[in-house]
mmCIF file of C-alpha atoms in Angstrom:
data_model
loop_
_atom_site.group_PDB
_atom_site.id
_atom_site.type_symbol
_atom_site.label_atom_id
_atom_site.label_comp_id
_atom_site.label_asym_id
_atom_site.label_seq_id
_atom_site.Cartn_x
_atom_site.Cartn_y
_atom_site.Cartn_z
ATOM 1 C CA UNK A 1 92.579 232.588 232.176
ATOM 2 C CA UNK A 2 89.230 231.534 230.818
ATOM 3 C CA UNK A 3 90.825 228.321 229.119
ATOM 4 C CA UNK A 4 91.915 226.854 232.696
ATOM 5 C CA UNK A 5 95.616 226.984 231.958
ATOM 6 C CA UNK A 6 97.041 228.712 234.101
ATOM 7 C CA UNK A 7 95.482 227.205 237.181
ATOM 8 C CA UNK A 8 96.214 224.117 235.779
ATOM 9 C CA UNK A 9 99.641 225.061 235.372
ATOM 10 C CA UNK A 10 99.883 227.414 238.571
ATOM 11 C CA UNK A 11 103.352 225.238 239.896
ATOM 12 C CA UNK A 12 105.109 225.698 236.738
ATOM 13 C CA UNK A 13 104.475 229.368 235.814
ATOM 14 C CA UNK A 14 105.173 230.393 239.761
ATOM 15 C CA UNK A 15 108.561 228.843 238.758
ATOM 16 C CA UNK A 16 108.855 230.458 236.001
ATOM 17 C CA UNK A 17 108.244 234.243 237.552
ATOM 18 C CA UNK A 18 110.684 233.226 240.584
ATOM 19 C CA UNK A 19 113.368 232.042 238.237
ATOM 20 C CA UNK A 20 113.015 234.757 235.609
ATOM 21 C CA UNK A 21 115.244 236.845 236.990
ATOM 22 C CA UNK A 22 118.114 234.499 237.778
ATOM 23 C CA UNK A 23 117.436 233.204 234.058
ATOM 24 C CA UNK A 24 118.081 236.817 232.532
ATOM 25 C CA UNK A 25 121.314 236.963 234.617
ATOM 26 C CA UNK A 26 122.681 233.790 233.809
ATOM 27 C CA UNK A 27 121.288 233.859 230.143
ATOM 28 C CA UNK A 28 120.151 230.649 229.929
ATOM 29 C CA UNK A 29 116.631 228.910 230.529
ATOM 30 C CA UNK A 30 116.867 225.293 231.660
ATOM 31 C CA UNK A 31 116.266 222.790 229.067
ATOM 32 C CA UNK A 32 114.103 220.592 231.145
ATOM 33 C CA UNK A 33 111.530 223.797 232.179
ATOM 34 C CA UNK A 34 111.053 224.470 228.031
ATOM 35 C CA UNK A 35 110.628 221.088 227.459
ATOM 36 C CA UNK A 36 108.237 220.463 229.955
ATOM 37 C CA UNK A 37 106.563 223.383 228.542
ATOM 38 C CA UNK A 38 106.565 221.873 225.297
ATOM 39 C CA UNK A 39 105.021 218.476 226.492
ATOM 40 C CA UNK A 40 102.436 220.626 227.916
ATOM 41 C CA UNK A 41 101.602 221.865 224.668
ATOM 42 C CA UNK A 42 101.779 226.034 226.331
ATOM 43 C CA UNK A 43 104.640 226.510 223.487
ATOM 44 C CA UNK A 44 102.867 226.216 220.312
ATOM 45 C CA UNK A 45 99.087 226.391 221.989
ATOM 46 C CA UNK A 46 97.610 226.521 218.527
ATOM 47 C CA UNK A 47 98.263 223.352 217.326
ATOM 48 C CA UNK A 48 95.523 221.175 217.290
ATOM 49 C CA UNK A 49 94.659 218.377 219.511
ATOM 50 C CA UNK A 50 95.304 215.301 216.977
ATOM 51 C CA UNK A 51 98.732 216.198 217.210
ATOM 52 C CA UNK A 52 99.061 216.573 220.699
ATOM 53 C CA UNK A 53 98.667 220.055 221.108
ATOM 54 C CA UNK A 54 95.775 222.476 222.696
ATOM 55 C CA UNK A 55 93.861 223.899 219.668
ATOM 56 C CA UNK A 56 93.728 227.021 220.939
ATOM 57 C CA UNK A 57 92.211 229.872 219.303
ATOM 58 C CA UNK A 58 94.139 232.986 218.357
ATOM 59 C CA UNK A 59 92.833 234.917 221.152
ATOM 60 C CA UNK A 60 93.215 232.634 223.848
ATOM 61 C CA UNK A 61 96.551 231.732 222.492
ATOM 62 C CA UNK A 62 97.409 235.610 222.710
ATOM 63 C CA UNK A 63 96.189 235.824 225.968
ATOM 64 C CA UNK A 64 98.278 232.705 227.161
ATOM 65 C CA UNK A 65 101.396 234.850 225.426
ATOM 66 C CA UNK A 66 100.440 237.855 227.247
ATOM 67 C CA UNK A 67 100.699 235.621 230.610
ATOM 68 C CA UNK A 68 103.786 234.351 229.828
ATOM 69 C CA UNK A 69 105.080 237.832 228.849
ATOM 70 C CA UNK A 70 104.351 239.196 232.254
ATOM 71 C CA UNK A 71 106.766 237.015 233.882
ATOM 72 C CA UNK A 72 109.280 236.245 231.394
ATOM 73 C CA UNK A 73 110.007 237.407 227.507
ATOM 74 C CA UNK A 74 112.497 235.283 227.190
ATOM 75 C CA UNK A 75 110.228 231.904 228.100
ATOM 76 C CA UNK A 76 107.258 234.140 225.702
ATOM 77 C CA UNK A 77 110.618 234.131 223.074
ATOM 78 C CA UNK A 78 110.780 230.823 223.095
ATOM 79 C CA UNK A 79 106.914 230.495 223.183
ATOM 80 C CA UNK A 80 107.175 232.960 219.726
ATOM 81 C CA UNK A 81 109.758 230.972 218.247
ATOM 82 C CA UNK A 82 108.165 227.538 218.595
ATOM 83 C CA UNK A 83 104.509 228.835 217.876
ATOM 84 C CA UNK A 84 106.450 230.472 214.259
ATOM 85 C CA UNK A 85 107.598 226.492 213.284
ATOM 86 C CA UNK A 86 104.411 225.262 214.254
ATOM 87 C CA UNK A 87 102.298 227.626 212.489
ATOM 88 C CA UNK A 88 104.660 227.400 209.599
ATOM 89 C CA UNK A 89 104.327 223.248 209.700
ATOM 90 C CA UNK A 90 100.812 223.622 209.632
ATOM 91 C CA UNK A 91 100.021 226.236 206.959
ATOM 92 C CA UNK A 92 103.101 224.706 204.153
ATOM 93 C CA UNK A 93 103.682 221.033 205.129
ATOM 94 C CA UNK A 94 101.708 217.991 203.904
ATOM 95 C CA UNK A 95 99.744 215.753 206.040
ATOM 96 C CA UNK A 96 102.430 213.342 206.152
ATOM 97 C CA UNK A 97 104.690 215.920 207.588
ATOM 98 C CA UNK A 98 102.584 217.751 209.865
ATOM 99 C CA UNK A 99 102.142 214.087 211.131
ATOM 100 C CA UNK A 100 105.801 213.802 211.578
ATOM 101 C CA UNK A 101 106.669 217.569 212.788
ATOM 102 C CA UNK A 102 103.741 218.570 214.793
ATOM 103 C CA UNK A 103 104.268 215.730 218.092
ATOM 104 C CA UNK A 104 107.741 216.823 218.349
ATOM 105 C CA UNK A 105 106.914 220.090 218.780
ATOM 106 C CA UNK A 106 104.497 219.056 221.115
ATOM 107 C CA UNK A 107 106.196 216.519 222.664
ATOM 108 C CA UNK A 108 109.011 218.681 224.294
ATOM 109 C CA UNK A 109 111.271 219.021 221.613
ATOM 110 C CA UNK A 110 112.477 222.697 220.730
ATOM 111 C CA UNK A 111 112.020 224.402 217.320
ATOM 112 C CA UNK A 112 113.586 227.879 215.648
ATOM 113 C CA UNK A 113 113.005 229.636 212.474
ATOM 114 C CA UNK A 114 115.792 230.744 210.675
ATOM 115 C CA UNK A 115 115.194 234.435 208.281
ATOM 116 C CA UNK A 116 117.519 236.947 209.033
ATOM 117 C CA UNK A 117 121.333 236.942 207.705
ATOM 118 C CA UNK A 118 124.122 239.157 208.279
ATOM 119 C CA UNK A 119 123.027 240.935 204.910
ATOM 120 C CA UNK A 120 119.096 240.502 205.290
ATOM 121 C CA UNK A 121 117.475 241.715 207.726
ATOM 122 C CA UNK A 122 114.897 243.665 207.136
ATOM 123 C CA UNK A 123 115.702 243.289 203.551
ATOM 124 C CA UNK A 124 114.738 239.421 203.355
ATOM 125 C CA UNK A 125 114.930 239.615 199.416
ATOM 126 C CA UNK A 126 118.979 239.772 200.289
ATOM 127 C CA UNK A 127 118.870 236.624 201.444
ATOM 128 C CA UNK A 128 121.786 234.051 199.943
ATOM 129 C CA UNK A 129 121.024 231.301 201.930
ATOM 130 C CA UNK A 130 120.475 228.387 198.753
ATOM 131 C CA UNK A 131 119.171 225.153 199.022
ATOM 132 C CA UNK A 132 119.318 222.412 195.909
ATOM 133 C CA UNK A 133 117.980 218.966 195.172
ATOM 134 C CA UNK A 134 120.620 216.232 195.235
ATOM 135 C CA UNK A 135 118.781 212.897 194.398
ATOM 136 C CA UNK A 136 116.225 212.070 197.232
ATOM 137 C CA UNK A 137 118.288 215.047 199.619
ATOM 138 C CA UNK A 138 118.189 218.735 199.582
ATOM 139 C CA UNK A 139 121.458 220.554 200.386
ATOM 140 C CA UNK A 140 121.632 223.718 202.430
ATOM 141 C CA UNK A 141 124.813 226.250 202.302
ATOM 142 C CA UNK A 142 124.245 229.796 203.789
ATOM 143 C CA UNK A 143 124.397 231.829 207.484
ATOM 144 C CA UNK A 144 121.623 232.736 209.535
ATOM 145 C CA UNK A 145 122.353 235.533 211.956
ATOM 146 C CA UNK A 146 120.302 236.383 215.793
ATOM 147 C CA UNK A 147 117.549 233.010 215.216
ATOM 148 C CA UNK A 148 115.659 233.260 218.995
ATOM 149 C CA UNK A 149 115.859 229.437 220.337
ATOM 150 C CA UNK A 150 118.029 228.357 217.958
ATOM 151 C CA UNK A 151 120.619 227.573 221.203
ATOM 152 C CA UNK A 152 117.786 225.485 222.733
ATOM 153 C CA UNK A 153 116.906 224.309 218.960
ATOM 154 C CA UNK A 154 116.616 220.079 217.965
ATOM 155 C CA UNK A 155 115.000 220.831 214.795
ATOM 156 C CA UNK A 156 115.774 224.439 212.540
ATOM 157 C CA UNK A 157 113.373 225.468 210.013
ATOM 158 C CA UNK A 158 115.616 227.388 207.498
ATOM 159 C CA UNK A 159 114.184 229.862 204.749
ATOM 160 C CA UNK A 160 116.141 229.696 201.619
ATOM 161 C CA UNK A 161 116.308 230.240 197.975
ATOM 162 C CA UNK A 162 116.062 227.614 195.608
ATOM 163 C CA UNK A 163 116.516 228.573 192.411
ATOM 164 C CA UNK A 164 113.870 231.599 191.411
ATOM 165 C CA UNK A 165 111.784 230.273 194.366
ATOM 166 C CA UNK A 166 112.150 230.020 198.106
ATOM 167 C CA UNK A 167 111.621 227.009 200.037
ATOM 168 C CA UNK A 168 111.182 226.414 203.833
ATOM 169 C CA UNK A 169 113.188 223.258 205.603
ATOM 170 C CA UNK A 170 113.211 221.508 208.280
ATOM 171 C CA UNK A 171 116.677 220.755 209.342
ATOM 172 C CA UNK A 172 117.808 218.782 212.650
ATOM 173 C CA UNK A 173 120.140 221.049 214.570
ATOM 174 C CA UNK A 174 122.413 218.023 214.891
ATOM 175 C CA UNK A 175 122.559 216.923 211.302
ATOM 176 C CA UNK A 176 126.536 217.058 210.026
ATOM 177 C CA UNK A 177 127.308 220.673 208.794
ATOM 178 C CA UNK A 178 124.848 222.492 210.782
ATOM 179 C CA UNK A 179 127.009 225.001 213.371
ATOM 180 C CA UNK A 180 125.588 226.995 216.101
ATOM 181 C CA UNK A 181 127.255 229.452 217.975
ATOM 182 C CA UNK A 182 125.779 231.375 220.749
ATOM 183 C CA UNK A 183 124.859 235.035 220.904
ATOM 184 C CA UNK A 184 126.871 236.425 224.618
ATOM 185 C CA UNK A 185 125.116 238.779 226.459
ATOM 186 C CA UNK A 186 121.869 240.271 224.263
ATOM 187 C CA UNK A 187 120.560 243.691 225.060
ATOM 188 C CA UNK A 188 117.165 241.748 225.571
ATOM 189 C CA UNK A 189 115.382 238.481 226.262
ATOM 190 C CA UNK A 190 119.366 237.069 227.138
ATOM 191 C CA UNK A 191 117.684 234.004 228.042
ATOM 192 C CA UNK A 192 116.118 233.426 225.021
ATOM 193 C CA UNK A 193 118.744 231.426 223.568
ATOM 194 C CA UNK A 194 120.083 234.097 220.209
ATOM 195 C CA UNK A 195 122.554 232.682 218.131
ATOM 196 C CA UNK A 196 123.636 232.538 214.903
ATOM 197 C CA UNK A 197 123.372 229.511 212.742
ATOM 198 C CA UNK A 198 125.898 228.438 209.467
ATOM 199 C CA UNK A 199 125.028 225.936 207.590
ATOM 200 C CA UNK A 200 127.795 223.866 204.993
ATOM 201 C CA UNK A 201 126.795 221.376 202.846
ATOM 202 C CA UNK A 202 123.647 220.151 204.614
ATOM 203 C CA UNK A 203 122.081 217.302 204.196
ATOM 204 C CA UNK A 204 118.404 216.611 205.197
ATOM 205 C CA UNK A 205 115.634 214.532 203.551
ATOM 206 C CA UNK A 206 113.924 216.009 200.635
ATOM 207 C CA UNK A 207 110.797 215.222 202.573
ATOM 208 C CA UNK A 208 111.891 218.000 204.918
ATOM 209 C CA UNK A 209 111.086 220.636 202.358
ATOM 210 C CA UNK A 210 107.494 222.053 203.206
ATOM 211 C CA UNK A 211 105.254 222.496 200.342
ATOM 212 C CA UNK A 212 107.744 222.131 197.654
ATOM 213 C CA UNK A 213 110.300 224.949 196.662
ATOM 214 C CA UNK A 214 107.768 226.773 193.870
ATOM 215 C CA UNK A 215 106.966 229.323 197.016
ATOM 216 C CA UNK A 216 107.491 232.969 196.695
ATOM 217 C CA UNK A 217 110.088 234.419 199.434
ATOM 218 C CA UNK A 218 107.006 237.335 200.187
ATOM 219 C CA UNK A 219 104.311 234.028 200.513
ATOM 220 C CA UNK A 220 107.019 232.536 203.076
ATOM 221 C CA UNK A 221 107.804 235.941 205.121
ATOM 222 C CA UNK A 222 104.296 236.434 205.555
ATOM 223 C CA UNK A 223 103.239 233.114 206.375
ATOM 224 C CA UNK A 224 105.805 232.691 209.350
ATOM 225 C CA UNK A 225 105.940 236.569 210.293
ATOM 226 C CA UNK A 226 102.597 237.605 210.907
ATOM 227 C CA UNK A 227 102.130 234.321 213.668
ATOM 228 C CA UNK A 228 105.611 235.738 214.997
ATOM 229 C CA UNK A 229 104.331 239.771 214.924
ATOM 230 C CA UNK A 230 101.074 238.717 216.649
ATOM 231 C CA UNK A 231 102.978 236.838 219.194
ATOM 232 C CA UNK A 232 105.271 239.468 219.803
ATOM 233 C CA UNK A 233 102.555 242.226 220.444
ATOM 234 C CA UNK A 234 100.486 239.834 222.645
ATOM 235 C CA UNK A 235 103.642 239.720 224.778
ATOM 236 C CA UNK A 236 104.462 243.514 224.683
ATOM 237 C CA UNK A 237 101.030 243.765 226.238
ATOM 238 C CA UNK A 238 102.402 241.180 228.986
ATOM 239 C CA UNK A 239 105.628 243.298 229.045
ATOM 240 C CA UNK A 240 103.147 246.292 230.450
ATOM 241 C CA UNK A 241 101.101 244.212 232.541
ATOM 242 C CA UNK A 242 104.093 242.971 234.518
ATOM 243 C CA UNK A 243 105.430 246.584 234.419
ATOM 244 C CA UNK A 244 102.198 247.555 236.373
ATOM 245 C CA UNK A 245 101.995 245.079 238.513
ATOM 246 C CA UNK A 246 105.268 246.058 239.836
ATOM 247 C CA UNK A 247 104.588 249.754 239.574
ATOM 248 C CA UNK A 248 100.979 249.756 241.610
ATOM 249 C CA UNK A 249 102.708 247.525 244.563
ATOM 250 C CA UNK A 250 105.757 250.015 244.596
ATOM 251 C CA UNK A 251 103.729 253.462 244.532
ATOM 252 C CA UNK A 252 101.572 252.034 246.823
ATOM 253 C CA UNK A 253 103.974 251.191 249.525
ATOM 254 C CA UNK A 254 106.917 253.066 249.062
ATOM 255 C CA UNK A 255 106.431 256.710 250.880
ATOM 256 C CA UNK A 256 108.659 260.016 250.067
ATOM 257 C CA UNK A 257 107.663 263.279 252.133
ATOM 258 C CA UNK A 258 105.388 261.855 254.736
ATOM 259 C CA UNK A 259 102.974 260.098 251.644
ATOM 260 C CA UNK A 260 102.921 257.140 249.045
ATOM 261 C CA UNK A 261 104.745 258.252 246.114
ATOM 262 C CA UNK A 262 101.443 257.306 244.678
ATOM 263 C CA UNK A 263 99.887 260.445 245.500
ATOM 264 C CA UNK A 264 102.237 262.406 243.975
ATOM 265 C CA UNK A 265 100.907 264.098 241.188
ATOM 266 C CA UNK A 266 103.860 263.284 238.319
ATOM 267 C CA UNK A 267 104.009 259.973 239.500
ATOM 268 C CA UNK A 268 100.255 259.295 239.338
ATOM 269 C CA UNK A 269 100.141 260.475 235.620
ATOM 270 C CA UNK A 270 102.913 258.235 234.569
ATOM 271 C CA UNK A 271 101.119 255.164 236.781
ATOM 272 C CA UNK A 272 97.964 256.276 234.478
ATOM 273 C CA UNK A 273 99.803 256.500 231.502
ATOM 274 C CA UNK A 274 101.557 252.447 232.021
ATOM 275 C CA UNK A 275 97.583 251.720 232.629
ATOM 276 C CA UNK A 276 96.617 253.753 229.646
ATOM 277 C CA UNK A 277 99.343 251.719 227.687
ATOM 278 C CA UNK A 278 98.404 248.424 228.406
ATOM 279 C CA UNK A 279 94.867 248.850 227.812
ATOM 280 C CA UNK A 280 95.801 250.249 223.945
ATOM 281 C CA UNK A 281 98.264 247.306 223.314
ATOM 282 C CA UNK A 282 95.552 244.524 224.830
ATOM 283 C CA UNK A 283 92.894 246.531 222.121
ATOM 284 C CA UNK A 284 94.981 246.609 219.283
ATOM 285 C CA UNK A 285 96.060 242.884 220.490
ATOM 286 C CA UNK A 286 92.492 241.845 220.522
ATOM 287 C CA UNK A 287 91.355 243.277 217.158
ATOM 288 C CA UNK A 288 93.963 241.450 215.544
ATOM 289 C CA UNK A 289 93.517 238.360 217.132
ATOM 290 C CA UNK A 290 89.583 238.452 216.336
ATOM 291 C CA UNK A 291 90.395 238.941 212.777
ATOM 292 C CA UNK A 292 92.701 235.868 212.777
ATOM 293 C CA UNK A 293 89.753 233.993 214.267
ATOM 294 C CA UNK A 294 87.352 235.969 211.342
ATOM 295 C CA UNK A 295 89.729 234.898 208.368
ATOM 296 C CA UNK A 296 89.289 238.832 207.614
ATOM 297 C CA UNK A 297 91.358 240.238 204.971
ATOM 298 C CA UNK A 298 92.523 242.479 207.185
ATOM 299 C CA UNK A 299 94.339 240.349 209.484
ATOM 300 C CA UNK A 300 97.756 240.730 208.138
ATOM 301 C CA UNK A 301 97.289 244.648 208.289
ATOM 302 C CA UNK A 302 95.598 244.480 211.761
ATOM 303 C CA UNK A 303 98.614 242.339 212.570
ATOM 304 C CA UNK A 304 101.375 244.963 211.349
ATOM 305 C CA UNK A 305 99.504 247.207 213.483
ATOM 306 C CA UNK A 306 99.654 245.304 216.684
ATOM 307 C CA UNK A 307 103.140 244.589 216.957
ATOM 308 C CA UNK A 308 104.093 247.825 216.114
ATOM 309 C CA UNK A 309 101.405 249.390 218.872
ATOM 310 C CA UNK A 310 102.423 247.267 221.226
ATOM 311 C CA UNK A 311 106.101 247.544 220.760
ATOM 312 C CA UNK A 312 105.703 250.938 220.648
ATOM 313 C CA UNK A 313 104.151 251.582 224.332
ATOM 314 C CA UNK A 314 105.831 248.650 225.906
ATOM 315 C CA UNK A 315 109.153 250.969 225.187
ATOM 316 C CA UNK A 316 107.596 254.195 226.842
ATOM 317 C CA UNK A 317 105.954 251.954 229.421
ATOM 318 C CA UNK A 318 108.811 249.982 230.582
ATOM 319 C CA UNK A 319 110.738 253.587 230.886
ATOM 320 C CA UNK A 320 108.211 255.178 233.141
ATOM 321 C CA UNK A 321 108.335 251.772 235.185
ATOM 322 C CA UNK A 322 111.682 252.255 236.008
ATOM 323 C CA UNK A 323 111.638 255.944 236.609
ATOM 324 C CA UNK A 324 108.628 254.926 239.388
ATOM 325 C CA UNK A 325 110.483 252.186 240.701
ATOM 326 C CA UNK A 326 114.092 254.213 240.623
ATOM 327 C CA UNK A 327 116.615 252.305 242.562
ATOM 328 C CA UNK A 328 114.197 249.714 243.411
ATOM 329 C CA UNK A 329 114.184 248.884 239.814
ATOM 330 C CA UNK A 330 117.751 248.997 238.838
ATOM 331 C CA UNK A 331 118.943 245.809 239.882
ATOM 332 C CA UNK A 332 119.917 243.637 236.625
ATOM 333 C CA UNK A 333 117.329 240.496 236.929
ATOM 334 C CA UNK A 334 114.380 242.779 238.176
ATOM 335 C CA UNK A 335 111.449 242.836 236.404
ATOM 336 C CA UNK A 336 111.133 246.225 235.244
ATOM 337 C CA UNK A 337 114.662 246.511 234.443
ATOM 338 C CA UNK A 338 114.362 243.193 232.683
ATOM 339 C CA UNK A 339 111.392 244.732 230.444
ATOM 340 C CA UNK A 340 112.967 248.141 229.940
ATOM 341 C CA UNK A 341 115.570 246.004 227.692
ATOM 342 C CA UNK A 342 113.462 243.373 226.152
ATOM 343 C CA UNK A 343 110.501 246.004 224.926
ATOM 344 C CA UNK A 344 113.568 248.023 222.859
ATOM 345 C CA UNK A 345 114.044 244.755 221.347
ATOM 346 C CA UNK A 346 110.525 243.892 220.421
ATOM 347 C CA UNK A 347 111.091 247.230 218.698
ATOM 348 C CA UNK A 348 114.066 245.024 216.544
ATOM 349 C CA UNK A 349 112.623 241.650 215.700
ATOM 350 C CA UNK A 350 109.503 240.254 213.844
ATOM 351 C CA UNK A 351 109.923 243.374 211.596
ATOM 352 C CA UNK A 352 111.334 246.929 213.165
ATOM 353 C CA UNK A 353 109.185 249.292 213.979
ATOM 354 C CA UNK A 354 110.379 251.198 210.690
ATOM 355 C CA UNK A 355 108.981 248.466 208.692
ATOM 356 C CA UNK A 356 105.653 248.153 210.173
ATOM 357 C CA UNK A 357 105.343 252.501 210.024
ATOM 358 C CA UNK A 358 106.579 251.681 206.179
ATOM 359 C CA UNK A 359 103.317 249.374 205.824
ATOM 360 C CA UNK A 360 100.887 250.759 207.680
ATOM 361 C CA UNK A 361 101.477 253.640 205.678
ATOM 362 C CA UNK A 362 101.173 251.928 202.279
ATOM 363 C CA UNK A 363 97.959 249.993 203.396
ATOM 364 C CA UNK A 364 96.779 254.035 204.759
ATOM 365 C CA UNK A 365 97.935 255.513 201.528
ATOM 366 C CA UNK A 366 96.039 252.420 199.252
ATOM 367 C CA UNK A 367 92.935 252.531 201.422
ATOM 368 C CA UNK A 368 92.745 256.369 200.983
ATOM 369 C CA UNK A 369 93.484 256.428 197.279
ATOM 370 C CA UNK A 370 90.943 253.537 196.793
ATOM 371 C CA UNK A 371 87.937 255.681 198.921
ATOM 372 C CA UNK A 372 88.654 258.876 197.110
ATOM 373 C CA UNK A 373 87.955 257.403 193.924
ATOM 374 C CA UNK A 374 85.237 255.610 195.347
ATOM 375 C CA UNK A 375 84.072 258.963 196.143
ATOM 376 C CA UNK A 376 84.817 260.583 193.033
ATOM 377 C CA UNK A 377 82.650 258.188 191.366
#
């Protein structure tokens, strides 16, 4: 990488790529390897350097994703999870707070974001989960249902209602009344520590509450979402790339009637096509990312687009990987098989891929309306 981190990180991310496997079986990441990670700043790279983290741009902070992708989605889950708090930190809380919040999450303590509920999941505008003032405290009472990292979680930020508004806290994962139980056995990223979250009569500072509670719930989606959807896609283009990696060394070396399997037509155009699909989701990747970087108004749109792009192909890739690699591929733990399951669920989270069709085609349908009358003028 052109930033020098993954040289200067070589050790650690070889241990990561041996131990992914094992970690996907097992379903568990040790704490110690995320929060070295943290200390080193690699899970929420975009967080500037007064607080201790790298101040990475959006592109090399997708490319860093992508890396991490390539050998592990459930480490890049974690990476997604803790970059979602950060950005959300940054963007809502005050200076005091992202004093407070920002060197923990750089200092190798974990972090989760807490949307979805057993009745809102796409539909976020179901959510129940209420929060309300109580003196100089703020008192949460709802469930939070399949929160990535919230297993590996010290501090939760929870989205809730308060009142006509929506607030986002931040709420220590030990504080009295928080409960969380452990999802067993995910289709995807099982490492990536899943689990629901309840919450009963919590108590956390008021000062916890970022930016007040006069937020809209869309303001808050969007805010956290769209650093979540961009670090998703930047990891479904990782998915691919360690897809091919695996594929090219396979077809290369692996010979059926007298030849490399590689020079067999049908496998050749599905080798082409995994190329072909990592090259679209590290485009659409990089547009969005260099509108980030632009402050374009069409970064949230550009966004939408890349996670669903990248989700999209990381699914067909990660098939044609394992038809390729057949029985060399089917062992639970292998790389390929370990992608063909976490790409359906990139399809899932951050927004389903129904969603994102369901806005692209709004923002297509707007844009088209808006040039035809342009053009009718």
């Amino acid at each position: 990488m052109s930033d020098g981190l993954t040289p200067g990180h070589a050790d650690t991310w070889r241990f990561v790529e041996e131990n992914a496997g094992a970690w996907d079986i097992a379903g568990e990441i040790p704490r110690t390897v995320l929060s070295g990670l943290g200390s080193a700043g690699v899970l929420c790279a975009e967080v500037g350097k007064p607080y201790g983290g790298l101040g990475l741009r959006s592109l090399e902070s997708g490319e860093l994703t992508a890396y991490a992708g390539s050998l592990c989605s459930s480490v890049r889950s974690v990476m997604t999870s803790q970059g979602m708090a950060a950005w959300t930190i940054q963007r809502l809380g005050t200076r005091e707070q992202r004093a407070v919040f920002l060197p923990q999450l750089t200092g190798g303590r974990l972090a989760a974001v807490a949307f979805s509920e057993p009745d809102a999941g796409s539909d976020l505008g179901a959510m129940t989960t209420e929060l309300r003032f109580d003196g100089d405290t703020v008192v949460l009472d709802g469930s939070k249902t399949w929160i990535t990292a919230a297993a590996y979680a010290d501090l939760i930020v929870v989205i809730g209602k308060a009142g006509e508004n929506a607030a986002a806290v931040v709420v220590p994962a030990d504080a009295e009344g928080v409960r969380i139980e452990k999802i067993p056995h995910p289709l995807g990223c099982r490492a990536a520590g899943h689990a629901h979250v309840r919450l009963d009569g919590v108590r956390v500072p008021a000062a916890n509450v970022l930016g007040g509670t006069g937020l809209s719930l869309p303001f808050l989606v969007t805010t956290a979402l769209s650093y979540g959807r961009m670090s998703v896609a930047w990891g479904c283009a990782g998915i691919l790339r360690g897809c091919l990696r695996a594929v090219t060394g396979h077809a290369g070396s692996r010979r059926q009637f007298g030849k490399p399997i590689a020079e067999h037509q049908l496998v050749s155009r599905m080798v082409a096509d995994l190329y072909a699909a990592e090259q679209v989701a590290t485009a659409v990747c990089r547009r969005a990312g260099e509108c980030w970087e632009s402050g374009s108004p069409d970064q949230v749109i550009a966004t939408v687009l890349a996670k669903h792009v990248s989700a999209t192909e990381a699914v067909r890739g990660s098939a044609s990987a394992v038809q390729i690699m057949a029985s060399a591929g089917a062992s639970d733990g292998h790389v390929v098989a370990r992608a063909y399951r976490d790409a359906k669920l990139m399809e899932i989270i951050e927004g389903s891929s129904e969603i994102c069709r369901l806005e692209l085609a709004r923002h297509a349908l707007a844009t088209g309306n808006g040039t035809a009358r342009q053009e009718a003028q």
